[in-house]
Coordinates of C-alpha atoms and ligand atoms in Angstrom, one line a residue:
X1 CA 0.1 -7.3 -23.2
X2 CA 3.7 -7.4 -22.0
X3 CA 4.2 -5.9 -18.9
X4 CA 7.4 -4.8 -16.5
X5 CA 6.3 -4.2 -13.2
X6 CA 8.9 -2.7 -11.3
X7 CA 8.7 -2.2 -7.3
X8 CA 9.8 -2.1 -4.1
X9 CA 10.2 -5.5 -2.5
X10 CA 9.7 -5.1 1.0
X11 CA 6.8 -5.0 3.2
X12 CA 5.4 -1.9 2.5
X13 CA 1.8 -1.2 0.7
X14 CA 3.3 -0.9 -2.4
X15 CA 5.1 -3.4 -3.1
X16 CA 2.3 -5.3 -2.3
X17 CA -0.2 -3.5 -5.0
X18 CA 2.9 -4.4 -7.3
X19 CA 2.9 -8.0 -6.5
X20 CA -1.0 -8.5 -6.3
X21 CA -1.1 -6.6 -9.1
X22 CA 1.6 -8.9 -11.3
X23 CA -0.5 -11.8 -10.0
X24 CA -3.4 -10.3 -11.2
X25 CA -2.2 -9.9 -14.6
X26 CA -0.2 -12.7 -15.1
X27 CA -3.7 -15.0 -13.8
X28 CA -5.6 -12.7 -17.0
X29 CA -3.4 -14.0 -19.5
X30 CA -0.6 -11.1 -19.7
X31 CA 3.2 -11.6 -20.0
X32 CA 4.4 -9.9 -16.6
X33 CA 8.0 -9.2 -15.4
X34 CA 8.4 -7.9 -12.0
X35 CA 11.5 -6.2 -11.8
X36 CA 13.4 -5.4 -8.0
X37 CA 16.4 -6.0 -6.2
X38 CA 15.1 -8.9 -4.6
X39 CA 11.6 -11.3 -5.2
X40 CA 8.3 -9.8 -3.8
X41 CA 7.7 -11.3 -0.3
X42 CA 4.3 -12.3 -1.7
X43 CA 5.1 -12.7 -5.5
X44 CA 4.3 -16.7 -6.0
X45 CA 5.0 -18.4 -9.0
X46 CA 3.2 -18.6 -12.0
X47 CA 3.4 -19.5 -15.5
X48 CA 2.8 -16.4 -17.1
X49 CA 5.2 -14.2 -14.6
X50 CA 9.1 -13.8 -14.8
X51 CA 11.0 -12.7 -11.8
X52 CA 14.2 -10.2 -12.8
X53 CA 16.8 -9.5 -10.4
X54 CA 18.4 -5.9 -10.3
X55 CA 22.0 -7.0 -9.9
X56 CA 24.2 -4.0 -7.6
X57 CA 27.4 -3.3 -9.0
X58 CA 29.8 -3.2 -5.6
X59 CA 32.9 -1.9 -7.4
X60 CA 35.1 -0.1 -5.3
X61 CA 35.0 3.6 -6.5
X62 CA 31.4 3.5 -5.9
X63 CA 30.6 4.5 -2.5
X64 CA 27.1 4.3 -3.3
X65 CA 26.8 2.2 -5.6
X66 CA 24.2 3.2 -8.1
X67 CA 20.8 0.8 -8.0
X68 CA 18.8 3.1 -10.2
X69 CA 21.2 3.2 -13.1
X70 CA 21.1 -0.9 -13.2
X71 CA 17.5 -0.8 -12.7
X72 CA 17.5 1.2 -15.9
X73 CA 19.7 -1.2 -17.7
X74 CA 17.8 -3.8 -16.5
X75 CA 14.6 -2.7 -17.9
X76 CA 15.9 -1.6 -21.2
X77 CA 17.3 -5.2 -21.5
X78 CA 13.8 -6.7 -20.8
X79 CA 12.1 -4.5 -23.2
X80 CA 14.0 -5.1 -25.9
X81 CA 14.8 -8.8 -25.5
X82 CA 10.7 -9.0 -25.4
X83 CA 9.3 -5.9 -26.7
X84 CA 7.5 -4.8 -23.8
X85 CA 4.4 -2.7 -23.9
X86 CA 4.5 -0.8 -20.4
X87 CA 6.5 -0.5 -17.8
X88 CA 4.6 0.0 -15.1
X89 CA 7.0 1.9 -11.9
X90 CA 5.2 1.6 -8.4
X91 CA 6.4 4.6 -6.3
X92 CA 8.0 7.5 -8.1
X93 CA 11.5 7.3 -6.7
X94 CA 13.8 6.0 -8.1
X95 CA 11.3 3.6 -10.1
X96 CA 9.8 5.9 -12.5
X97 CA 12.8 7.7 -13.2
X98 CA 14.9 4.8 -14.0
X99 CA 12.0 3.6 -16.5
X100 CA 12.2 6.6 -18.5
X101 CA 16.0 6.0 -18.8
X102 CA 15.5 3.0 -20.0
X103 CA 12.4 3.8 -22.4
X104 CA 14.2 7.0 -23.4
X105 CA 18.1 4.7 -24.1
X106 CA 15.4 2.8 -26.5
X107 CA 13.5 5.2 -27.9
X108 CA 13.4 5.4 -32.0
X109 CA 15.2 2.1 -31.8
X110 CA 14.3 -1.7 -30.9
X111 CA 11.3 -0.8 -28.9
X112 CA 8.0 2.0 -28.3
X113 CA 7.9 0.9 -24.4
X114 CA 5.6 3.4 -22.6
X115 CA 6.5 4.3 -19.2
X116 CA 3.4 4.3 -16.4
X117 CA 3.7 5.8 -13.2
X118 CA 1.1 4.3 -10.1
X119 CA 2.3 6.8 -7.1
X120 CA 1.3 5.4 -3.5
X121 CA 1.8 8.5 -1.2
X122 CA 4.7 9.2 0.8
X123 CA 6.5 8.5 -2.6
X124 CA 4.5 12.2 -3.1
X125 CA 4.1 13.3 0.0
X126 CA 7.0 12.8 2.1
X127 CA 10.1 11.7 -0.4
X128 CA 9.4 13.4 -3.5
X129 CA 8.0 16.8 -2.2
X130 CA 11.4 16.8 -0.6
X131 CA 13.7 19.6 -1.9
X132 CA 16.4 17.2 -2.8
X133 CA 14.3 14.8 -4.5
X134 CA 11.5 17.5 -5.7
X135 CA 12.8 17.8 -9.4
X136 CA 13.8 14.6 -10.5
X137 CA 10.5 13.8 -8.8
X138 CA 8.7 16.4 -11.0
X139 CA 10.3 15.3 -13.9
X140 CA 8.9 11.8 -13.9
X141 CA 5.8 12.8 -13.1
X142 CA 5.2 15.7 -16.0
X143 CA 7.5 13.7 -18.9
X144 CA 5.7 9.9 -18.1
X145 CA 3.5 8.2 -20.2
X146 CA 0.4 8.2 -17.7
X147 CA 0.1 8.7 -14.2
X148 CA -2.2 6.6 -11.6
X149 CA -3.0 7.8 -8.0
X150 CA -4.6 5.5 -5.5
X151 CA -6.9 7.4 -4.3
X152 CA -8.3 10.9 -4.8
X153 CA -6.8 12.5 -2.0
X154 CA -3.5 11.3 -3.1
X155 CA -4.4 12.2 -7.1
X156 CA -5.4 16.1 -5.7
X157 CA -2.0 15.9 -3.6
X158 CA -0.1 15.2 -6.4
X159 CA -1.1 17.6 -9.0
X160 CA -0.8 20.5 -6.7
X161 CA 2.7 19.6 -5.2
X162 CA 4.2 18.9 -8.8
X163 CA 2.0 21.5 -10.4
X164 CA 0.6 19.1 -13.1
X165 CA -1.3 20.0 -16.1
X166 CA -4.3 17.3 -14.7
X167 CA -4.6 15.2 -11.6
X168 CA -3.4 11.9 -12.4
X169 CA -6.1 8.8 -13.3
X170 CA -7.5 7.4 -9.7
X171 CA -7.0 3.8 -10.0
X172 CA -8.1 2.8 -6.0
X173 CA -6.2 -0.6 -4.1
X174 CA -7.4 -3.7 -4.7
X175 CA -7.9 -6.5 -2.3
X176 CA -8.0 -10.2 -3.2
X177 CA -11.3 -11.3 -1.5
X178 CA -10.8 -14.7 -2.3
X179 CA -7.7 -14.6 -0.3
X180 CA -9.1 -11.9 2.1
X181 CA -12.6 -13.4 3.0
X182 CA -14.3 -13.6 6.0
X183 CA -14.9 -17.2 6.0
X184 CA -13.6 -19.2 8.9
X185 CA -13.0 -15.7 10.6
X186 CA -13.2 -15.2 14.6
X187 CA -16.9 -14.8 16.1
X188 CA -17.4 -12.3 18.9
X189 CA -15.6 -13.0 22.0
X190 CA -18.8 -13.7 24.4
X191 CA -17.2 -13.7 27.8
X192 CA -13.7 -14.1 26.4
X193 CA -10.9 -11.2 25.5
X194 CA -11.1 -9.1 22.1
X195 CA -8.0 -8.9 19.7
X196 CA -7.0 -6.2 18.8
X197 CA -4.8 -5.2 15.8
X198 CA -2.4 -2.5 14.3
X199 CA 0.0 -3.8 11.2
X200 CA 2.7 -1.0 9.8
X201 CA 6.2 -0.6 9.3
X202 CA 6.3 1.2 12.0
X203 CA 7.1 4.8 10.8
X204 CA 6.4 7.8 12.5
X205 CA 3.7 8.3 10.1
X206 CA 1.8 5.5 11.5
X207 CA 1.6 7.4 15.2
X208 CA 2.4 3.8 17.0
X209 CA 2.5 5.8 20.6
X210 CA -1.2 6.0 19.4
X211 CA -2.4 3.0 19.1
X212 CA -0.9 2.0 22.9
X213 CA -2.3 4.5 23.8
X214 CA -6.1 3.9 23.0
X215 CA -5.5 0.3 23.9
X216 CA -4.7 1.4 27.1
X217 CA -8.0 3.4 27.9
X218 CA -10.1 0.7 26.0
X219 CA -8.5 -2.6 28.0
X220 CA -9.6 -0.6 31.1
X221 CA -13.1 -0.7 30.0
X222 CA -13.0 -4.4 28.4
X223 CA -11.2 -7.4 28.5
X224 CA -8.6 -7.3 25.4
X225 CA -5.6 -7.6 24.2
X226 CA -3.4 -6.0 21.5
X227 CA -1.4 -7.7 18.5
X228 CA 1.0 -5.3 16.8
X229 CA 2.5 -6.3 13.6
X230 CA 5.2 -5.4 11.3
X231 CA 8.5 -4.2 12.3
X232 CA 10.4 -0.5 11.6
X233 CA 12.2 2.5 13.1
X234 CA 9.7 3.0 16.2
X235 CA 8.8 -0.6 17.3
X236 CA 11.4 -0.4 20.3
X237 CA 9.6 3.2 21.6
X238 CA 6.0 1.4 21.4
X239 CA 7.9 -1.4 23.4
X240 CA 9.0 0.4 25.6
X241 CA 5.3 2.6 25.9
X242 CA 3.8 -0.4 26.4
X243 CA 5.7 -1.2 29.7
X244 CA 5.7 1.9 30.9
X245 CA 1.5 1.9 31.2
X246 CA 2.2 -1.2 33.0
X247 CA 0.0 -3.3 29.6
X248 CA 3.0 -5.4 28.7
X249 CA 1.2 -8.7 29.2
X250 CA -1.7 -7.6 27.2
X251 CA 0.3 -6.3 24.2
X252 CA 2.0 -9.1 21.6
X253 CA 4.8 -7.3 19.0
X254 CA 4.8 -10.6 16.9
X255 CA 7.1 -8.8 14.2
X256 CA 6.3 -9.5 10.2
X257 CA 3.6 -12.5 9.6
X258 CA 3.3 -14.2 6.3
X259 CA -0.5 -15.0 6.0
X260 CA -2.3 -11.5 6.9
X261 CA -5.3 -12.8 6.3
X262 CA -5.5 -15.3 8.8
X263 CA -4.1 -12.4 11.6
X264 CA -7.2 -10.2 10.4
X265 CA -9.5 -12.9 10.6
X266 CA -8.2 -13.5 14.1
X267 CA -8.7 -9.7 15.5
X268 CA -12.0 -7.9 16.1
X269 CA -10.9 -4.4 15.8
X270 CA -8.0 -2.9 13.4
X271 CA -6.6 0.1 14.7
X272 CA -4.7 2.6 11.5
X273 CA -4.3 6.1 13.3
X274 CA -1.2 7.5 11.1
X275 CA -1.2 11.0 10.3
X276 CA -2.8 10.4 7.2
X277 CA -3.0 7.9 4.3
X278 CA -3.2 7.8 1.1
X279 CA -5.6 4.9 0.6
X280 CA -4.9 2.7 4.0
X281 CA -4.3 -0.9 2.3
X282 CA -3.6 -2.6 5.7
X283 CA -7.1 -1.3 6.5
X284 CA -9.0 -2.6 3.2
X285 CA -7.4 -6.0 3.7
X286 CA -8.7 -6.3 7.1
X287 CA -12.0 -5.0 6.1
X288 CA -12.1 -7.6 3.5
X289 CA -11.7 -10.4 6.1
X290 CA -14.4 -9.0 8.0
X291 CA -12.2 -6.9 11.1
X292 CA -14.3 -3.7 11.4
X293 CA -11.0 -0.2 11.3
X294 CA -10.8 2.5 13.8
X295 CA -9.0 4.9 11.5
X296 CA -7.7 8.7 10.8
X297 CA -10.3 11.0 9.5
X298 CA -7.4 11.8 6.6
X299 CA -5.7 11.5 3.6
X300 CA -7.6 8.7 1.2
X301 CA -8.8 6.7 4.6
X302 CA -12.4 8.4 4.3
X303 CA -12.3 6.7 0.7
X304 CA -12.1 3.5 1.7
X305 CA -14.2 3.6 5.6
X306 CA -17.7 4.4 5.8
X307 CA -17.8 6.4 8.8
X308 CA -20.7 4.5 10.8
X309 CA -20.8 1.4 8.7
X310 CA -17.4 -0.3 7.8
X311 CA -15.7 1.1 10.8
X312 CA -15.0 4.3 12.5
X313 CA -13.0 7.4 11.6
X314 CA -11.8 10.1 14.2
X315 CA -9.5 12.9 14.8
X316 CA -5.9 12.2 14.7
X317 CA -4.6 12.3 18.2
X318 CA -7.7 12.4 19.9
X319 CA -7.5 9.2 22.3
X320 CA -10.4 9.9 23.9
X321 CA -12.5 9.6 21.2
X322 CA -10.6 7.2 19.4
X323 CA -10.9 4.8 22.6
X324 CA -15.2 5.7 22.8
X325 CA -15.1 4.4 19.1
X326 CA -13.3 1.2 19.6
X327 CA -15.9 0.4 22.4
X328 CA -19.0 2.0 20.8
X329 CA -18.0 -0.8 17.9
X330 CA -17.4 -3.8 20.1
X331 CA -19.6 -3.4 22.9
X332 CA -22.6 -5.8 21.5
X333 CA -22.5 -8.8 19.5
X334 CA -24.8 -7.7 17.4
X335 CA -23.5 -4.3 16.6
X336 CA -19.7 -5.7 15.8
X337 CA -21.6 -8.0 13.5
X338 CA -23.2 -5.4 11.7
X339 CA -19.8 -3.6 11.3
X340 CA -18.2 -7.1 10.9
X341 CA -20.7 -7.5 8.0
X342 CA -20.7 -4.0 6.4
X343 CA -16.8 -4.5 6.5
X344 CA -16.7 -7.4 4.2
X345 CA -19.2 -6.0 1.9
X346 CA -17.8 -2.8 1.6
X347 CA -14.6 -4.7 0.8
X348 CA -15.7 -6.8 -1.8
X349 CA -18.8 -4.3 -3.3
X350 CA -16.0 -1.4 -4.0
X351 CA -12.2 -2.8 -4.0
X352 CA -12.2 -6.2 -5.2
X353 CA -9.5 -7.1 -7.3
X354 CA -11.6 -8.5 -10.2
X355 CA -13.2 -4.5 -10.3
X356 CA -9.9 -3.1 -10.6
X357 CA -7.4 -4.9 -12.6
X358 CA -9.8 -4.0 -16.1
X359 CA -9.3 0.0 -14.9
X360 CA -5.4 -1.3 -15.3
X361 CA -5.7 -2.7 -18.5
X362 CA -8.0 0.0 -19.9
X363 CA -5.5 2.5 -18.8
X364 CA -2.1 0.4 -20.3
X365 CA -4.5 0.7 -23.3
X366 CA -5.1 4.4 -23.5
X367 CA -1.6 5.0 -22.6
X368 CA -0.2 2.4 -25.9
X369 CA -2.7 4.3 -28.3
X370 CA -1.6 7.8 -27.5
X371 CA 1.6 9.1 -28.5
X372 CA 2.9 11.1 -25.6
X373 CA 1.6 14.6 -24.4
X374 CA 3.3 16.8 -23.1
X375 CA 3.2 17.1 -19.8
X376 CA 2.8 13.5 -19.3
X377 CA -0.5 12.8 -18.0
X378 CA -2.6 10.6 -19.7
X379 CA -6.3 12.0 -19.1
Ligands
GMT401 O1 3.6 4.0 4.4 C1 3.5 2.9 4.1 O2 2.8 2.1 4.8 C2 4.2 2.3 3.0 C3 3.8 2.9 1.7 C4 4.4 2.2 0.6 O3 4.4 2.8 -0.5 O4 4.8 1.1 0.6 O5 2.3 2.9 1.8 C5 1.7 3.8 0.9 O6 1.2 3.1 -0.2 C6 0.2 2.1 0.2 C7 -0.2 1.3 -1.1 O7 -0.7 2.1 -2.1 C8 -1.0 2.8 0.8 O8 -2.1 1.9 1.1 C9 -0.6 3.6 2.0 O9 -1.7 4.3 2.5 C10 0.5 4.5 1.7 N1 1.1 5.1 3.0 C11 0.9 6.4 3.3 O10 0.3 7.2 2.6 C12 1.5 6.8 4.6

């Protein structure tokens, strides 16, 4: 097939799906363009992928100058120089609106493009449940081609914020495990410190103050220390948190890291405490490399962790608890190497990328055969 992926290209989870997901594609023979305003942090290259640069048009009337509208061109461009199939938009604003501006300028014509939708959750939840974002947001959801969630929760979420006709095809996040693998990975610390982790962008989402928090009550009770990745809007406060508990010296803020897998394979605990997530990528990556999660008991989280086996999940908030987790999980060799193990396995046994990439093909598939329904949603 010929495929336009089009994404965020920052840090953020889904981008990542995007990229991993072009990969993916490209590596099973498909013609893949991956469309953005700048190249995928972790899009390498390969023979079967094209990288497209959205070009921003700084002319002086334009005081905003208007990305989504040469996104559209863009796209419209690629699918008729090569007769795309699908356009596949990652996070509903602006992506999936600007690919149905650009299947709709083509429509009758050159090309039969079909637009596909994956939403990733605060695209839903946050952004496009906003009141100025709500219709245009609604509109790409119900006049699509198909719709993907990544997780149940997030499926559920959508359908009843957008008032949808069905919930939208759960298509969960894949991890490489080749890439994410346990092998080589840090043994238990006997005698020595534990590590810690916590990788975000640092949103308020991602309740930061949190994680300093429980790493406060749990470095009272054994030796450890905490490595806090990723950069974003409330890494100074966290900073700042962290002094003020008098645990400076034991917390490292070592801003964005290129290979994640060797940081998770490096850490014996992953902390994700956010409000909620959707699916909790971050997590399933560290899983994969065999770092047991203390996570929120919300959103799509309880998808991915076995409460009791791949990690733990508790109360947003509750530090306490949270903090009797961490310890419950690390306190014996051989019960972090049961998690440790249970992890990996979960990891590979339920998200691995070779399990989920045909559940994108058979849905690019579905979505080419029908013409489209109203309302959007390919069921
Ligand atoms: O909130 C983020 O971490 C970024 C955001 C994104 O779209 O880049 O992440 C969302 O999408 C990820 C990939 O599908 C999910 O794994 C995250 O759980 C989700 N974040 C939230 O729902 C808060």
């Amino acid at each position: 097939m010929k495929i336009a992926i089009s994404c965020h290209p920052t840090t953020g989870g889904s981008g990542v799906v995007a990229t991993e997901l072009a990969l993916g594609l490209a590596e099973r023979g498909h013609d893949v363009h991956v469309v953005s305003y700048e190249r995928p942090f972790r899009l390498n290259s390969h023979d079967n992928i094209r990288f497209h640069k959205v070009n921003v048009q700084d002319y002086p009337l334009f005081k905003y100058p208007p990305h989504d509208l040469n996104l559209a061109n863009k796209l419209a461009q690629i699918a008729d120089e090569v007769k795309l199939d699908i356009i596949h938009a990652h996070y509903a604003v602006p992506h999936a609106v600007s690919a149905m501006l650009a299947r709709d300028m083509l429509c009758g014509c050159t090309s039969s493009v079909k637009v596909v939708t994956t939403v990733h959750g605060t695209d839903i939840t946050l952004v496009g449940s906003h009141h100025d974002f709500y219709r245009v947001c609604r509109y790409a959801m119900t006049r699509n081609d198909g719709t993907t969630a990544v997780s149940q929760w997030l499926s559920d979420r959508t359908q009843d914020e957008f008032d949808l006709d069905a919930t939208p095809t759960v298509i969960p996040n894949f991890v490489d495990c080749e890439k994410f693998s346990p092998d080589r990975r840090a043994g238990y610390p006997d005698g020595g410190e534990f590590v810690m982790l916590h990788a975000s962008n640092f949103r308020p989402v991602k309740r930061v103050q949190d994680v300093i928090r429980v790493f406060q009550l749990v470095q009272e009770r054994l030796p450890s220390r905490l490595v806090m990745v990723g950069d974003g809007p409330e890494r100074g406060m966290a900073e700042e948190m962290a002094g003020e508990l008098g645990i400076c010296d034991r917390v490292d803020f070592v801003g964005k890291q290129n290979d994640m897998a060797e940081v998770y394979r490096n850490g014996h605990l992953f902390l994700l405490l956010s409000d909620y997530e959707s699916f909790g990528l971050s997590a399933l990556e560290a899983m994969a490399c065999g770092t047991p999660v203390i996570a929120s008991r919300a959103g799509g989280l309880v998808e991915v962790i076995e409460d009791g086996r791949s990690g733990r999940l508790c109360k947003v908030g509750d530090h306490t608890a949270i903090a009797n987790a961490a310890v419950e999980v690390l306190h014996s060799a051989e019960t972090w190497q049961r998690y440790s193990r249970h992890a990996s396995a979960r990891a590979k046994d339920s998200f691995c990328k070779n399990l989920i990439l045909p559940r994108y093909e058979a849905f690019y598939d579905k979505v080419i055969s029908k013409t489209s329904v109203a309302g959007g949603v390919v069921v």
